[in-house]
Short mmCIF file of C-alpha atoms in Angstrom, two decimals:
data_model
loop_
_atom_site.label_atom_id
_atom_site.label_comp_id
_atom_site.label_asym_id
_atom_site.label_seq_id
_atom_site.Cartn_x
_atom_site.Cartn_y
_atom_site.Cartn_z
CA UNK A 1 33.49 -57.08 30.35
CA UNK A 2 31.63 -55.52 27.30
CA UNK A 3 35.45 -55.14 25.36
CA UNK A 4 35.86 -59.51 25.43
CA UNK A 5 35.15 -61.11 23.06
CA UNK A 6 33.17 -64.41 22.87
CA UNK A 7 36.53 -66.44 22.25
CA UNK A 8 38.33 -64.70 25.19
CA UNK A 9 35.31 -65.41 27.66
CA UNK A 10 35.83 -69.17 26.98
CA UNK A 11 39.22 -69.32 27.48
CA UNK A 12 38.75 -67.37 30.78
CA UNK A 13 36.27 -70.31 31.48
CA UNK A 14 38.68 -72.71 30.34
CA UNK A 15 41.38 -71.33 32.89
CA UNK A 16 38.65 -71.53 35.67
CA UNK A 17 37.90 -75.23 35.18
CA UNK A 18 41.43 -76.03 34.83
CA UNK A 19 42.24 -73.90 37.88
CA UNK A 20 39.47 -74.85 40.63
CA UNK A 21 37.88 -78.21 39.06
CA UNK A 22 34.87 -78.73 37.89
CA UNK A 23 34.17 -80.09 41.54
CA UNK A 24 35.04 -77.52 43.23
CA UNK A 25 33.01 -74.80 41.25
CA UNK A 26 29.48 -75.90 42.30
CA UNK A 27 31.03 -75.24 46.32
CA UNK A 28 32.33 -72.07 45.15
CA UNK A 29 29.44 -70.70 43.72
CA UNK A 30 27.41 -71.99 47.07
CA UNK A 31 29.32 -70.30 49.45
CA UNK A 32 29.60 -66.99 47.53
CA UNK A 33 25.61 -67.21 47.07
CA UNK A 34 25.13 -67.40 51.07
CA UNK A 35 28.14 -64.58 51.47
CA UNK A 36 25.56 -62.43 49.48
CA UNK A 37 22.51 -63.65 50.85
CA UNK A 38 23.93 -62.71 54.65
CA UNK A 39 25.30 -59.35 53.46
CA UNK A 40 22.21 -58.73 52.21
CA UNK A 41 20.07 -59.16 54.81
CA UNK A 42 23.24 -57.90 57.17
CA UNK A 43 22.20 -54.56 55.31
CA UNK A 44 18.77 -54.52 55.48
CA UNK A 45 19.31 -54.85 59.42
CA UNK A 46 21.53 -52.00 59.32
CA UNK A 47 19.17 -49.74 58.00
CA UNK A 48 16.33 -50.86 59.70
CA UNK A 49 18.74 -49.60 63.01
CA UNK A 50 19.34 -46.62 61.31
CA UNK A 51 15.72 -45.78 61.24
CA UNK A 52 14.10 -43.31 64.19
CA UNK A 53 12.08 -44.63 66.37
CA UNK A 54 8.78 -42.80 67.83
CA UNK A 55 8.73 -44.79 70.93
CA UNK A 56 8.91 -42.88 74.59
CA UNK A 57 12.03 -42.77 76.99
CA UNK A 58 10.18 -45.04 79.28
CA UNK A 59 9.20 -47.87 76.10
CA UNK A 60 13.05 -47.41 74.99
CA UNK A 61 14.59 -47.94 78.95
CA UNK A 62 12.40 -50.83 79.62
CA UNK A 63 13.93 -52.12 76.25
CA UNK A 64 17.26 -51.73 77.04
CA UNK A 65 16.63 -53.51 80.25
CA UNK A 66 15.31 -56.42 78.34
CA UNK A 67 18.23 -56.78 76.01
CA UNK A 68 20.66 -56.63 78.60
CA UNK A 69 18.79 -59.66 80.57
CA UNK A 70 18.92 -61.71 77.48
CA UNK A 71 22.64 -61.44 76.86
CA UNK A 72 24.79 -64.22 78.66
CA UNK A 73 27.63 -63.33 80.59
CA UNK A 74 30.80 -64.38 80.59
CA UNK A 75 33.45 -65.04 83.51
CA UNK A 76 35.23 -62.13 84.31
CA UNK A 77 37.88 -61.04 82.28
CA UNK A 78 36.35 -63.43 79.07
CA UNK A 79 34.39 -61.19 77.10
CA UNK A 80 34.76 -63.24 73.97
CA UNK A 81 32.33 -66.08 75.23
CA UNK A 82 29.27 -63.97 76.41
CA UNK A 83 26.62 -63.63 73.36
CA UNK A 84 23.37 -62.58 72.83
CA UNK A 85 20.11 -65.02 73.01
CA UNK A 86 17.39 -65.06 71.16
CA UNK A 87 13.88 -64.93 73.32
CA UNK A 88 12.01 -68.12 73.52
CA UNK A 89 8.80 -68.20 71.26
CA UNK A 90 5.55 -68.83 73.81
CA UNK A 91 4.02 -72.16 72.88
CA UNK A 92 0.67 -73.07 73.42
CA UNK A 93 -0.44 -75.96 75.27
CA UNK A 94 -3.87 -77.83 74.29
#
């Protein structure tokens, strides 16, 4: 981009608006501002995996444990429907 030249950029935008619509763009740029924002955080949570954990073999077991009880299962055969749940938050009562 730093060999165009100021007259060439606005013909590119020109071409874009007469391309898309000036209605569309606004969607556009929505959608590929969330496809960031959930790659982004896709990768934090990928390297926050990747990082060692200091807990003992009896802490990690007893975790495994619990994510397997929180994961739904599906009929037999259907492995496309079963998914993982989130735990419910403890609410207080007054």
């Amino acid at each position: 981009m730093g060999n165009l030249k100021p007259l060439e950029i606005v013909l590119i935008i020109a071409v874009i608006l007469l391309l898309f619509g000036a209605k569309k763009l606004p969607d556009m740029a929505r959608s590929l501002g969330k496809s960031a924002r959930i790659l982004k955080s896709e990768a934090k949570a990928m390297k926050k995996d990747d990082e060692p954990t200091a807990a003992p073999d009896a802490a990690a077991d007893s975790a495994a444990q619990q994510a397997a009880a929180r994961t739904i299962q599906a009929a037999p055969g259907d492995v496309t429907s079963s998914r993982p749940v989130s735990e419910a938050k403890p609410t207080t009562q007054s």
